[in-house]
CSV table of C-alpha atoms and ligand atoms in Angstrom, one decimal:
chain,number,residue,atom,x,y,z
A,17,UNK,CA,7.2,-21.5,11.2
A,18,UNK,CA,3.7,-21.0,9.8
A,19,UNK,CA,1.5,-18.4,11.4
A,20,UNK,CA,-2.0,-19.7,11.4
A,21,UNK,CA,-5.2,-17.7,11.3
A,22,UNK,CA,-5.7,-14.2,10.2
A,23,UNK,CA,-2.7,-12.0,10.0
A,24,UNK,CA,-4.3,-9.6,12.4
A,25,UNK,CA,-7.5,-7.8,13.4
A,26,UNK,CA,-9.8,-5.5,11.5
A,27,UNK,CA,-7.9,-2.2,11.2
A,28,UNK,CA,-4.5,-3.2,9.8
A,29,UNK,CA,-5.2,-1.5,6.5
A,30,UNK,CA,-5.1,2.1,7.8
A,31,UNK,CA,-1.5,3.3,7.3
A,32,UNK,CA,-0.3,4.6,9.7
A,33,UNK,CA,-2.3,2.2,11.8
A,34,UNK,CA,-4.9,2.9,14.5
A,35,UNK,CA,-2.5,1.9,17.4
A,36,UNK,CA,0.5,3.8,16.0
A,37,UNK,CA,-0.8,7.4,16.7
A,38,UNK,CA,1.2,8.8,13.8
A,39,UNK,CA,-0.4,11.6,11.9
A,40,UNK,CA,1.2,11.1,8.4
A,41,UNK,CA,3.7,9.3,6.3
A,42,UNK,CA,6.1,11.8,4.6
A,43,UNK,CA,8.1,11.7,1.4
A,44,UNK,CA,10.0,14.7,0.0
A,45,UNK,CA,10.7,15.7,-3.5
A,46,UNK,CA,14.1,14.4,-4.7
A,47,UNK,CA,15.6,17.9,-4.7
A,48,UNK,CA,14.8,18.2,-1.0
A,49,UNK,CA,17.3,18.4,1.8
A,50,UNK,CA,17.8,15.3,3.9
A,51,UNK,CA,18.0,17.6,7.0
A,52,UNK,CA,14.3,18.0,6.7
A,53,UNK,CA,13.9,14.3,7.7
A,54,UNK,CA,13.6,12.1,4.6
A,55,UNK,CA,16.9,10.3,3.8
A,56,UNK,CA,16.0,8.9,0.3
A,57,UNK,CA,12.9,10.6,-1.1
A,58,UNK,CA,10.9,7.4,-1.6
A,59,UNK,CA,8.9,5.1,0.6
A,60,UNK,CA,7.7,1.5,0.0
A,61,UNK,CA,4.7,-0.1,1.7
A,62,UNK,CA,3.2,-3.6,1.4
A,63,UNK,CA,-0.4,-4.7,1.8
A,64,UNK,CA,-1.3,-8.3,2.7
A,65,UNK,CA,-4.7,-9.4,1.5
A,66,UNK,CA,-5.8,-12.7,3.0
A,67,UNK,CA,-6.4,-15.6,0.6
A,68,UNK,CA,-10.0,-16.0,1.9
A,69,UNK,CA,-10.9,-12.5,0.6
A,70,UNK,CA,-12.2,-12.9,-3.0
A,71,UNK,CA,-13.6,-9.5,-4.0
A,72,UNK,CA,-12.1,-6.5,-5.7
A,73,UNK,CA,-10.5,-3.9,-3.4
A,74,UNK,CA,-8.9,-0.5,-3.5
A,75,UNK,CA,-5.8,1.3,-2.2
A,76,UNK,CA,-6.9,4.8,-1.2
A,77,UNK,CA,-4.3,7.6,-0.7
A,78,UNK,CA,-5.3,10.6,1.5
A,79,UNK,CA,-3.9,14.0,0.5
A,80,UNK,CA,-1.7,12.6,-2.3
A,81,UNK,CA,-1.1,16.1,-3.6
A,82,UNK,CA,1.8,18.3,-2.4
A,83,UNK,CA,0.3,21.7,-1.6
A,84,UNK,CA,-2.6,23.2,0.3
A,85,UNK,CA,-3.3,21.5,3.6
A,86,UNK,CA,-1.0,19.1,5.5
A,87,UNK,CA,2.1,19.3,3.3
A,88,UNK,CA,5.5,20.9,4.2
A,89,UNK,CA,6.5,23.8,1.9
A,90,UNK,CA,10.1,24.8,1.1
A,91,UNK,CA,10.1,28.1,-0.9
A,92,UNK,CA,7.1,27.5,-3.1
A,93,UNK,CA,5.2,24.2,-3.6
A,94,UNK,CA,6.8,22.6,-6.7
A,95,UNK,CA,7.0,18.9,-5.7
A,96,UNK,CA,5.6,16.2,-7.9
A,97,UNK,CA,5.0,12.8,-6.3
A,98,UNK,CA,4.5,9.5,-8.2
A,99,UNK,CA,2.4,6.8,-6.5
A,100,UNK,CA,2.6,3.3,-8.0
A,101,UNK,CA,0.9,0.1,-7.2
A,102,UNK,CA,2.5,-3.3,-8.0
A,103,UNK,CA,1.4,-6.9,-7.9
A,104,UNK,CA,2.6,-10.3,-9.2
A,105,UNK,CA,5.9,-12.0,-8.9
A,106,UNK,CA,8.8,-9.9,-7.6
A,107,UNK,CA,6.6,-7.9,-5.1
A,108,UNK,CA,6.9,-10.2,-2.1
A,109,UNK,CA,9.9,-9.1,-0.1
A,110,UNK,CA,10.2,-12.5,1.5
A,111,UNK,CA,11.1,-13.8,-1.9
A,112,UNK,CA,12.8,-10.7,-3.4
A,113,UNK,CA,15.2,-8.9,-1.2
A,114,UNK,CA,15.4,-5.9,-3.5
A,115,UNK,CA,11.7,-5.3,-3.2
A,116,UNK,CA,12.1,-4.1,0.4
A,117,UNK,CA,13.4,-0.8,-0.9
A,118,UNK,CA,16.1,-0.4,1.8
A,119,UNK,CA,19.1,0.6,-0.3
A,120,UNK,CA,19.4,3.2,-3.0
A,121,UNK,CA,20.3,1.4,-6.2
A,122,UNK,CA,18.2,-1.7,-5.5
A,123,UNK,CA,15.3,-2.3,-7.8
A,124,UNK,CA,12.4,-1.7,-5.4
A,125,UNK,CA,10.0,-1.7,-8.3
A,126,UNK,CA,9.9,-5.4,-8.7
A,127,UNK,CA,6.6,-6.9,-9.9
A,128,UNK,CA,3.9,-5.8,-12.4
A,129,UNK,CA,2.9,-2.2,-12.4
A,130,UNK,CA,-0.9,-2.2,-11.9
A,131,UNK,CA,-1.6,1.5,-11.6
A,132,UNK,CA,0.2,4.8,-11.1
A,133,UNK,CA,-0.4,8.5,-11.0
A,134,UNK,CA,1.7,11.6,-10.6
A,135,UNK,CA,0.4,14.4,-8.3
A,136,UNK,CA,1.5,18.0,-8.0
A,137,UNK,CA,-0.4,20.5,-5.9
A,138,UNK,CA,-4.0,19.6,-6.8
A,139,UNK,CA,-7.0,21.2,-5.0
A,140,UNK,CA,-9.1,18.2,-6.2
A,141,UNK,CA,-7.1,15.8,-4.0
A,142,UNK,CA,-6.0,18.2,-1.3
A,143,UNK,CA,-7.3,16.9,2.1
A,144,UNK,CA,-9.1,14.3,0.1
A,145,UNK,CA,-8.6,10.7,-1.1
A,146,UNK,CA,-7.5,9.4,-4.5
A,147,UNK,CA,-8.5,5.8,-5.1
A,148,UNK,CA,-6.4,3.2,-7.0
A,149,UNK,CA,-8.3,0.2,-8.2
A,150,UNK,CA,-10.4,-1.9,-8.5
A,151,UNK,CA,-7.7,-4.5,-7.8
A,152,UNK,CA,-8.1,-8.2,-7.9
A,153,UNK,CA,-6.6,-10.1,-5.0
A,154,UNK,CA,-5.1,-12.8,-7.2
A,155,UNK,CA,-3.0,-10.2,-9.1
A,156,UNK,CA,-0.9,-9.9,-5.9
A,157,UNK,CA,2.2,-12.0,-5.1
A,158,UNK,CA,1.2,-15.0,-3.0
A,159,UNK,CA,3.0,-15.5,0.3
A,160,UNK,CA,2.4,-19.0,1.8
A,161,UNK,CA,3.5,-18.0,5.3
A,162,UNK,CA,1.1,-15.2,5.7
A,163,UNK,CA,-1.5,-17.0,3.5
A,164,UNK,CA,-2.0,-13.7,1.7
A,165,UNK,CA,-1.6,-11.9,-1.6
A,166,UNK,CA,1.1,-9.2,-1.3
A,167,UNK,CA,0.7,-5.8,-3.0
A,168,UNK,CA,3.2,-2.9,-3.0
A,169,UNK,CA,2.7,0.8,-3.0
A,170,UNK,CA,5.7,3.0,-3.9
A,171,UNK,CA,5.7,6.7,-3.3
A,172,UNK,CA,8.5,8.7,-4.9
A,173,UNK,CA,9.2,12.4,-4.9
A,174,UNK,CA,10.1,12.8,-8.6
A,175,UNK,CA,10.5,16.6,-8.6
A,176,UNK,CA,10.7,19.5,-6.3
A,177,UNK,CA,11.9,19.9,-2.7
A,178,UNK,CA,8.8,20.0,-0.5
A,179,UNK,CA,7.5,17.3,1.9
A,180,UNK,CA,4.4,15.4,0.8
A,181,UNK,CA,2.4,14.2,3.8
A,182,UNK,CA,-0.1,11.4,3.1
A,183,UNK,CA,-1.8,8.3,4.4
A,184,UNK,CA,-3.1,5.0,2.9
A,185,UNK,CA,-6.2,2.9,3.4
A,186,UNK,CA,-6.8,-0.5,2.0
A,187,UNK,CA,-10.5,-0.7,1.4
A,188,UNK,CA,-13.3,-2.9,0.1
A,189,UNK,CA,-15.0,0.3,-1.2
A,190,UNK,CA,-13.8,3.0,-3.6
A,191,UNK,CA,-15.5,5.9,-1.8
A,192,UNK,CA,-15.4,4.8,1.9
A,193,UNK,CA,-12.7,3.3,4.2
A,194,UNK,CA,-14.1,-0.2,4.7
A,195,UNK,CA,-11.4,-2.6,6.1
A,196,UNK,CA,-10.8,-6.1,4.8
A,197,UNK,CA,-10.9,-8.5,7.7
A,198,UNK,CA,-7.5,-10.1,8.4
A,199,UNK,CA,-5.5,-7.7,6.1
A,200,UNK,CA,-2.4,-5.9,7.3
A,201,UNK,CA,0.3,-3.5,5.9
A,202,UNK,CA,4.0,-3.4,6.6
A,203,UNK,CA,7.2,-1.6,5.7
A,204,UNK,CA,10.9,-2.0,6.3
A,205,UNK,CA,11.8,1.7,6.4
A,206,UNK,CA,9.3,3.9,8.1
A,207,UNK,CA,9.4,7.6,7.3
A,208,UNK,CA,6.8,9.5,9.3
A,209,UNK,CA,5.8,12.8,10.8
A,210,UNK,CA,5.5,13.3,14.6
A,211,UNK,CA,2.6,15.3,16.1
A,212,UNK,CA,3.2,19.0,16.7
A,213,UNK,CA,2.4,18.8,20.4
A,214,UNK,CA,4.1,17.7,23.7
A,215,UNK,CA,1.8,14.9,24.8
A,216,UNK,CA,1.2,12.6,21.8
A,217,UNK,CA,3.3,9.5,21.8
A,218,UNK,CA,3.8,7.7,18.5
A,219,UNK,CA,4.4,4.0,18.3
A,220,UNK,CA,5.6,1.5,15.7
A,221,UNK,CA,5.4,-2.2,16.1
A,222,UNK,CA,8.1,-4.5,14.5
A,223,UNK,CA,7.4,-8.2,14.5
A,224,UNK,CA,10.0,-10.3,16.3
A,225,UNK,CA,10.2,-13.7,14.6
A,226,UNK,CA,11.4,-16.9,16.3
A,227,UNK,CA,15.2,-17.2,16.3
A,228,UNK,CA,15.8,-13.4,16.8
A,229,UNK,CA,18.2,-12.8,19.7
A,230,UNK,CA,19.0,-9.2,19.2
A,231,UNK,CA,17.9,-6.2,17.1
A,232,UNK,CA,19.6,-3.1,15.8
A,233,UNK,CA,17.4,0.0,15.6
A,234,UNK,CA,18.4,2.9,13.4
A,235,UNK,CA,16.9,6.4,13.5
A,236,UNK,CA,17.5,9.3,11.1
A,237,UNK,CA,17.1,13.0,11.8
A,238,UNK,CA,15.3,12.7,15.1
A,239,UNK,CA,16.1,16.3,15.9
A,240,UNK,CA,17.1,15.4,19.5
A,241,UNK,CA,13.3,15.3,20.1
A,242,UNK,CA,12.8,13.5,23.4
A,243,UNK,CA,13.2,9.8,23.8
A,244,UNK,CA,12.7,6.6,21.8
A,245,UNK,CA,11.8,3.7,24.2
A,246,UNK,CA,11.4,0.0,23.5
A,247,UNK,CA,8.6,-1.6,25.5
A,248,UNK,CA,7.4,-5.2,25.5
A,249,UNK,CA,5.9,-7.7,28.0
A,250,UNK,CA,9.5,-8.0,29.4
A,251,UNK,CA,10.9,-4.5,28.8
A,252,UNK,CA,9.6,-1.6,30.8
A,253,UNK,CA,11.3,0.9,28.5
A,254,UNK,CA,14.8,0.5,27.1
A,255,UNK,CA,16.1,3.9,25.9
A,256,UNK,CA,17.5,4.0,22.3
A,257,UNK,CA,20.3,6.2,21.1
A,258,UNK,CA,18.8,9.2,19.4
A,259,UNK,CA,19.9,11.2,16.4
A,260,UNK,CA,19.8,14.9,16.0
A,261,UNK,CA,20.0,16.7,12.6
A,262,UNK,CA,20.6,14.8,9.3
A,263,UNK,CA,22.4,11.7,10.5
A,264,UNK,CA,21.7,8.1,11.6
A,265,UNK,CA,22.1,6.7,15.1
A,266,UNK,CA,21.8,3.1,16.0
A,267,UNK,CA,21.7,0.8,19.0
A,268,UNK,CA,21.7,-3.0,19.4
A,269,UNK,CA,19.5,-4.5,22.2
A,270,UNK,CA,19.0,-8.1,23.2
A,271,UNK,CA,15.8,-9.9,22.6
A,272,UNK,CA,14.5,-12.5,25.2
A,273,UNK,CA,13.2,-15.8,24.0
A,274,UNK,CA,9.8,-14.8,25.5
A,275,UNK,CA,9.7,-11.8,23.2
A,276,UNK,CA,9.8,-13.9,20.0
A,277,UNK,CA,6.8,-14.4,17.8
A,278,UNK,CA,5.3,-11.1,19.1
A,279,UNK,CA,5.7,-7.4,18.5
A,280,UNK,CA,7.9,-4.9,20.2
A,281,UNK,CA,6.5,-1.4,20.9
A,282,UNK,CA,8.9,1.4,19.8
A,283,UNK,CA,7.6,4.5,21.5
A,284,UNK,CA,8.4,8.1,20.4
A,285,UNK,CA,8.1,10.6,23.2
A,286,UNK,CA,8.4,14.3,22.4
A,287,UNK,CA,11.0,16.5,24.2
A,288,UNK,CA,9.3,18.8,26.7
A,289,UNK,CA,10.0,22.5,27.1
A,290,UNK,CA,10.5,23.9,23.6
A,291,UNK,CA,8.4,22.2,20.9
A,292,UNK,CA,10.3,20.5,18.1
A,293,UNK,CA,8.1,21.3,15.2
A,294,UNK,CA,7.4,19.3,12.0
A,295,UNK,CA,9.7,16.5,13.0
A,296,UNK,CA,10.1,13.9,10.2
A,297,UNK,CA,12.0,10.8,11.1
A,298,UNK,CA,13.1,7.5,9.5
A,299,UNK,CA,13.3,4.2,11.4
A,300,UNK,CA,14.7,0.8,10.4
A,301,UNK,CA,15.3,-2.4,12.4
A,302,UNK,CA,17.4,-5.5,11.6
A,303,UNK,CA,18.1,-8.8,13.4
A,304,UNK,CA,21.4,-10.2,14.5
A,305,UNK,CA,22.0,-11.5,10.9
A,306,UNK,CA,21.4,-8.0,9.4
A,307,UNK,CA,18.0,-9.0,7.9
A,308,UNK,CA,15.5,-6.1,7.9
A,309,UNK,CA,12.4,-6.6,10.0
A,310,UNK,CA,8.8,-5.7,9.2
A,311,UNK,CA,6.9,-2.9,10.9
A,312,UNK,CA,3.2,-3.9,10.8
A,313,UNK,CA,0.6,-1.1,10.9
A,314,UNK,CA,-1.5,-3.4,13.1
A,315,UNK,CA,0.8,-5.2,15.6
A,316,UNK,CA,1.0,-9.0,15.2
A,317,UNK,CA,-0.3,-10.5,18.5
A,318,UNK,CA,-1.6,-7.1,19.6
A,319,UNK,CA,0.0,-4.2,21.4
A,320,UNK,CA,2.6,-5.5,23.9
A,321,UNK,CA,2.1,-4.4,27.5
A,322,UNK,CA,4.8,-4.5,30.1
A,323,UNK,CA,4.1,-7.0,32.8
A,324,UNK,CA,6.2,-6.5,36.0
A,325,UNK,CA,7.6,-9.8,37.3
A,326,UNK,CA,5.1,-11.3,39.7
A,327,UNK,CA,5.2,-14.2,42.2
A,328,UNK,CA,8.9,-14.0,42.8
A,329,UNK,CA,8.6,-13.5,46.5
A,330,UNK,CA,5.2,-14.4,48.0
A,331,UNK,CA,4.0,-12.2,50.9
A,332,UNK,CA,4.9,-13.7,54.2
A,333,UNK,CA,1.9,-15.1,56.1
A,334,UNK,CA,0.9,-13.5,59.3
B,9,CA,CA1,-2.2,18.7,0.5
B,10,CA,CA1,9.5,24.0,-3.1
B,11,CA,CA1,0.1,15.5,0.7
B,12,CA,CA1,13.5,15.3,11.8
């Protein structure tokens, strides 16, 4: 099935996205401990630039360094993080399964390396942006279904054991965050930081394609931190099985035909009482055939809102 029109609205290129309410992505140095919440010490994101957009653009990384503000220290800061941007054939995960970056040992670096840089703790980029580019849209890997050129950003913790917290922004401008209309970003394995408060609810939005009848959600190192709920037009809040320290939990839930070709809302609610601090977590989702599903930073079709069944029993007339 072809999806017509723009992939989504204006703000899809902020990663994490506007509707997700997630403070940071996180990737640990490869000598880190998985019990701190990163299972594999790398993270892969894709950016879809619509075919209609024909100017140069930039991929900006906020706080790419590991040190100073935002980052998670273990002992002393000694982590080095490699950010790499890829384009060309081999990037598009719809055509190259390995590119998804889901399993260790797979070559998630498929495509042409367009730019890369290693960051240590660097005051120059602490609490600031580093900008990759300019990039040309046609140097991406064209995907006909999304009518977009696909680019890939890989973040790897190549040394050390600390957690690098960072964000991306796909921008028309090297110095400011100016969104590209119709662009979006997606990943298959989402590693992120929860807020350090009781009330903030984080969300991620997987796209449920036609033909999907069930999904298996997996979560890693959730630290027994409250509840993970699935909400849609037809689900008021299905509770997922949650992990505690340094292991995966999973649960399969059915998907209704009416939930296809739309997004689900996975909600992450903090445990009340004693605050779980600095909770990093990994989330993946697959369909009934075991194919990994995309989490879009701007939900396809918008944020789903539960609609209680109406009109089943009309009020008796008096
Ligand atoms: Ca920093
Ligand atoms: Ca360290
Ligand atoms: Ca950082
Ligand atoms: Ca955790």
